[in-house]
């Protein structure tokens, strides 16, 4: 039974990439788009607040990315934790319902998109029997412990001596259990800032015998290590050793660091590499906003980097904070030109 689950998880990403033509497109920045549509995210729950107040906007952002060409849409659960919802006054049952709802909304968006693909007159119309519809996966997002703290520590990885491997596993366990059975196609462990949390995730996946594949995505601010200073090689090796992890990569990292990080990750794993960098701006935790810094890119710069990242070994490409459907549309177009 165990071997069968692992083999199924491993095949999912391989088969999916084959159906996509060898390369897949991940969606882009979520909070950026929610704010553009009028959402107020000045809240410890950040984009997860919209699961309570504006689920229709969450669905709209998913659809925007699907229309832009995304093969993988990531749920609005990055900062959605049971602990965070309870702190807002919700019950644990209500918190668990919202976690499940984050996946349901993404799945609904996928079905709406597919319906449009078979509706004559739609810009996404595909004639039945002529072209198969684009494969789309729903990835349930799990943000780091630092994201729950809402103090910017997912960009430093400095949790303090009081946070242990056990406490991290206890913190994430119930959320992982819920999302693993929510109907998502995979779990996206995102913006992992240190080796300790990567180890906690890996052990949880094994201990809970999760029948769902996952990817581990780290963040870096120097192109050599993850943000805590832990070696990217050591972090990628932890992901590689976990049988349920089907892809390893980098997110919410300036584009100028991606090429070197992909080359480093390749030394630790032969699993597919997923990259979805941010715009190159820097997050100011005190101001709770993104500020301009050197290396900020525009959509055209993203496109010019795709070939280099692809040649380095990446096979899944998207964007993180401050990227938009226009970014993803540009990525999709350039990838469609590769054989």
C-alpha positions as MATLAB code, in Angstrom:
seq = 'XXXXXXXXXXXXXXXXXXXXXXXXXXXXXXXXXXXXXXXXXXXXXXXXXXXXXXXXXXXXXXXXXXXXXXXXXXXXXXXXXXXXXXXXXXXXXXXXXXXXXXXXXXXXXXXXXXXXXXXXXXXXXXXXXXXXXXXXXXXXXXXXXXXXXXXXXXXXXXXXXXXXXXXXXXXXXXXXXXXXXXXXXXXXXXXXXXXXXXXXXXXXXXXXXXXXXXXXXXXXXXXXXXXXXXXXXXXXXXXXXXXXXXXXXXXXXXXXXXXXXXXXXXXXXXXXXXXXXXXXXXXXXXXXXXXXXXXXXXXXXXXXXXXXXXXXXXXXXXXXXXXXXXXXXXXXXXXXXXX';
ca = [
       0.000    0.000    0.000;
       2.747    2.463    0.988;
       4.729    1.779   -2.185;
       1.649    2.258   -4.340;
       0.870    5.648   -2.796;
       4.443    6.831   -3.315;
       4.518    5.634   -6.938;
       1.197    7.367   -7.633;
       2.505   10.629   -6.141;
       5.669   10.430   -8.197;
       3.785    9.760  -11.431;
       1.360   12.641  -10.932;
       3.924   15.358  -11.641;
       5.689   13.400  -14.380;
       2.426   12.660  -16.208;
       1.185   16.198  -15.653;
       4.307   17.769  -17.156;
       4.045   15.443  -20.146;
       0.446   16.515  -20.736;
       1.531   20.147  -20.505;
       4.205   19.612  -23.135;
       7.178   19.290  -20.792;
       6.768   22.596  -18.950;
       3.964   23.938  -16.767;
       2.784   27.412  -15.794;
       2.075   28.270  -12.149;
      -0.136   31.243  -11.277;
       1.094   34.579   -9.897;
       0.710   37.001   -7.001;
      -2.595   36.573   -5.184;
      -2.761   39.437   -2.687;
      -1.680   41.880   -5.377;
      -4.698   40.959   -7.470;
      -7.136   40.864   -4.554;
      -6.132   44.426   -3.677;
      -6.471   45.496   -7.311;
     -10.051   44.221   -7.183;
     -10.736   46.277   -4.052;
      -9.974   43.929   -1.154;
      -8.575   45.397    2.081;
      -5.794   43.063    3.250;
      -4.629   45.091    6.244;
      -5.271   42.117    8.484;
      -3.141   39.427   10.196;
      -4.881   36.868    7.951;
      -3.737   38.784    4.839;
      -5.266   37.239    1.691;
      -6.972   34.523    3.768;
      -9.245   37.257    5.135;
     -11.025   37.169    1.767;
     -12.132   33.586    2.417;
     -14.384   35.174    5.047;
     -15.247   38.522    3.503;
     -14.906   38.194   -0.272;
     -14.833   34.608   -1.571;
     -16.120   35.874   -4.937;
     -12.893   37.878   -5.350;
     -10.815   34.785   -4.584;
     -12.664   32.907   -7.327;
     -12.191   35.828   -9.737;
      -8.415   35.925   -9.186;
      -8.180   32.175   -9.815;
     -10.120   32.656  -13.048;
      -7.902   35.562  -14.113;
      -4.861   33.305  -13.846;
      -6.558   30.448  -15.665;
      -7.433   32.787  -18.527;
      -3.783   33.920  -18.498;
      -2.620   30.345  -19.124;
      -1.895   28.881  -15.675;
      -1.699   25.089  -15.357;
      -1.522   25.231  -11.560;
      -3.617   27.517   -9.371;
      -2.657   27.872   -5.718;
      -5.349   28.260   -3.057;
      -5.795   31.324   -0.847;
      -4.777   29.333    2.245;
      -1.162   30.534    2.528;
      -1.901   32.505    5.696;
      -5.025   30.540    6.607;
      -4.385   28.680    9.850;
      -6.733   27.303   12.462;
      -4.835   29.313   15.079;
      -5.171   32.505   13.044;
      -8.887   32.088   12.441;
      -9.527   31.300   16.117;
      -7.635   34.477   17.072;
     -10.171   36.348   14.895;
     -13.012   34.909   16.966;
     -13.991   31.926   14.833;
     -14.471   28.436   16.228;
     -12.140   25.605   15.277;
     -14.955   24.049   13.244;
     -15.442   27.295   11.317;
     -11.692   27.552   10.749;
     -11.533   24.038    9.344;
     -14.493   24.791    7.084;
     -12.688   27.843    5.676;
      -9.590   25.769    4.930;
     -11.716   23.327    2.949;
     -13.502   26.224    1.306;
     -10.212   27.603   -0.018;
      -9.816   24.437   -2.094;
     -13.485   24.309   -3.104;
     -13.276   27.856   -4.515;
     -10.219   26.981   -6.606;
     -11.905   23.808   -7.884;
     -15.036   25.819   -8.729;
     -12.908   28.284  -10.710;
     -11.367   25.403  -12.640;
     -14.806   24.037  -13.533;
     -16.050   27.484  -14.582;
     -12.987   27.855  -16.781;
     -13.491   24.430  -18.354;
     -17.141   25.245  -18.996;
     -16.085   28.392  -20.842;
     -13.647   26.323  -22.892;
     -16.619   24.398  -24.298;
     -18.876   27.424  -24.799;
     -18.955   28.766  -28.345;
     -18.219   32.467  -28.489;
     -15.891   32.336  -25.489;
     -12.313   33.497  -26.006;
     -11.245   30.221  -24.393;
     -13.435   28.043  -26.617;
     -11.938   24.700  -27.642;
     -13.807   22.664  -30.225;
     -14.753   19.293  -28.751;
     -12.704   16.433  -30.148;
     -10.217   18.780  -31.778;
      -7.973   19.957  -28.951;
      -7.909   18.516  -25.445;
      -8.517   21.003  -22.659;
      -5.481   22.377  -20.859;
      -4.550   20.337  -17.787;
      -5.037   22.284  -14.548;
      -4.085   21.244  -11.015;
      -5.224   22.818   -7.744;
      -2.411   23.178   -5.201;
      -3.403   23.721   -1.579;
      -1.059   26.324   -0.119;
       0.557   25.950    3.283;
       2.545   28.968    4.412;
       5.283   28.837    7.005;
       4.918   29.408   10.741;
       6.348   32.857   10.105;
       3.423   33.686    7.821;
       1.009   32.972   10.688;
       3.004   35.303   12.941;
       2.398   38.067   10.359;
       5.593   39.814   11.429;
       7.653   39.191    8.310;
       9.611   36.326    9.858;
       8.940   34.096    6.850;
      11.469   36.418    5.189;
      14.084   35.838    7.895;
      13.429   32.320    9.187;
      14.325   33.475   12.691;
      11.741   31.921   14.962;
      13.670   31.943   18.227;
      14.862   29.128   20.476;
      11.355   28.397   21.782;
      10.276   27.011   18.403;
      11.286   23.373   17.992;
      10.786   20.630   15.432;
       7.964   19.236   17.583;
       6.208   22.578   18.010;
       6.298   23.217   14.261;
       4.847   19.781   13.554;
       2.116   20.356   16.127;
       1.344   23.751   14.605;
       0.982   22.480   11.034;
      -0.463   19.006   11.605;
      -4.210   19.662   11.646;
      -4.131   22.102    8.737;
      -2.201   19.578    6.661;
      -4.650   16.814    7.571;
      -7.598   18.947    6.419;
      -6.051   20.189    3.179;
      -4.807   16.711    2.262;
      -8.416   15.493    2.198;
      -9.965   18.637    0.727;
      -9.967   17.633   -2.940;
      -6.733   19.424   -3.875;
      -4.378   17.697   -6.303;
      -1.252   18.481   -4.315;
       0.062   20.458   -1.348;
       2.300   23.478   -1.957;
       4.536   24.146    1.045;
       5.558   27.701    0.223;
       8.150   30.279    1.280;
       9.938   27.791    3.542;
      12.546   29.940    5.325;
      14.687   27.398    7.154;
      15.835   23.801    7.335;
      13.908   23.098   10.560;
      10.522   23.784    9.005;
      11.372   21.750    5.913;
      12.211   18.836    8.184;
       8.929   19.307   10.073;
       6.950   19.146    6.835;
       8.824   16.073    5.604;
       8.274   14.204    8.865;
       4.580   15.140    8.924;
       4.066   13.826    5.396;
       5.631   10.519    6.396;
       4.023   10.210    9.844;
       0.527   11.042    8.626;
       0.915    8.774    5.561;
      -0.602   11.475    3.396;
      -2.074   10.153    0.176;
      -1.285   13.367   -1.668;
       1.849   14.658   -3.419;
       3.532   17.895   -2.398;
       6.162   20.378   -3.422;
       8.613   22.227   -1.195;
       9.413   25.800   -2.211;
      12.057   27.823   -0.348;
      12.896   31.533   -0.374;
      16.295   33.206   -0.541;
      17.687   36.724   -0.292;
      21.253   36.089   -1.424;
      20.995   33.407   -4.116;
      23.085   30.975   -2.068;
      21.152   30.087    1.084;
      17.550   30.198    2.235;
      16.641   33.366    4.124;
      17.617   31.943    7.534;
      21.159   31.293    6.308;
      20.652   27.528    6.040;
      22.185   25.939    2.962;
      19.842   25.599   -0.015;
      21.594   22.302   -0.750;
      20.717   20.931    2.687;
      17.120   22.154    2.404;
      16.671   20.679   -1.061;
      18.150   17.401    0.172;
      15.455   17.190    2.863;
      12.803   17.645    0.178;
      14.494   15.096   -2.060;
      14.515   12.484    0.722;
      10.738   12.759    1.252;
       9.006   10.306   -1.077;
       5.795   12.336   -1.254;
       7.578   15.453   -2.466;
       7.287   15.539   -6.267;
       8.905   18.917   -6.968;
      11.375   21.221   -5.244;
      11.962   24.883   -5.842;
      12.053   28.574   -5.018;
       9.372   31.215   -4.566;
       9.104   34.828   -3.347;
      12.745   35.435   -4.247;
      14.165   38.169   -6.518;
      14.454   36.978  -10.127;
      18.162   37.810  -10.270;
      18.883   34.930   -7.852;
      16.809   32.233   -9.562;
      19.348   30.903  -12.081;
      22.017   30.141   -9.480;
      19.492   28.621   -7.092;
      18.150   26.273   -9.769;
      21.692   25.079  -10.474;
      22.233   24.486   -6.744;
      18.962   22.593   -6.301;
      19.851   20.345   -9.218;
      22.875   19.135   -7.248;
      20.568   17.829   -4.516;
      17.627   16.357   -6.448;
      16.499   15.014   -9.778;
      12.877   15.934   -9.031;
      11.207   18.632  -11.166;
      12.147   22.168  -10.144;
       9.444   24.794   -9.626;
      10.292   28.499   -9.616;
       7.973   31.425   -9.018;
       9.946   34.526   -8.048;
       8.546   37.850   -6.860;
       8.924   41.144   -8.687;
      12.300   41.844   -7.090;
      10.886   44.258   -4.512;
      11.650   43.877   -0.787;
       9.028   43.359    1.936;
       9.241   45.831    4.843;
       7.732   44.048    7.847;
       7.386   47.246    9.895;
       5.566   49.142    7.159;
       3.831   45.936    6.003;
       4.394   46.841    2.375;
       6.666   46.086   -0.558;
       9.321   48.679   -1.343;
      11.384   49.250   -4.444;
      14.861   47.747   -4.507;
      17.519   46.972   -7.076;
      16.602   44.185   -9.458;
      12.907   44.973   -9.825;
      11.679   43.406  -13.049;
       8.833   43.990  -15.455;
       6.963   41.309  -17.371;
       9.321   41.564  -20.339;
      12.271   40.805  -18.049;
      10.481   37.717  -16.759;
      10.081   36.498  -20.307;
      13.744   37.059  -21.095;
      14.710   34.961  -18.058;
      12.497   31.954  -18.795;
      14.847   30.449  -21.383;
      17.813   30.691  -19.035;
      15.875   29.192  -16.144;
      14.586   26.411  -18.389;
      18.092   25.601  -19.604;
      19.293   25.535  -15.987;
      16.755   22.796  -15.238;
      13.456   24.339  -14.116;
      10.230   22.895  -15.510;
       7.449   24.744  -13.649;
       7.345   28.539  -13.926;
       5.184   31.208  -12.314;
       5.249   34.328  -10.199;
       4.849   35.259   -6.549;
       4.259   38.572   -4.764;
       3.656   41.615   -6.967;
       3.383   39.614  -10.185;
       0.129   39.667  -12.136;
      -1.890   37.773  -14.762;
       0.062   39.755  -17.360;
       3.260   38.175  -16.017;
       1.745   34.710  -16.247;
       0.370   35.378  -19.715;
       3.869   36.358  -20.863;
       5.373   33.211  -19.312;
       2.723   31.024  -20.933;
       3.360   32.534  -24.339;
       7.109   32.046  -24.229;
       6.814   28.442  -22.969;
       4.368   27.601  -25.755;
       7.148   28.268  -28.264;
       9.383   25.503  -26.910;
       9.007   22.071  -28.543;
];
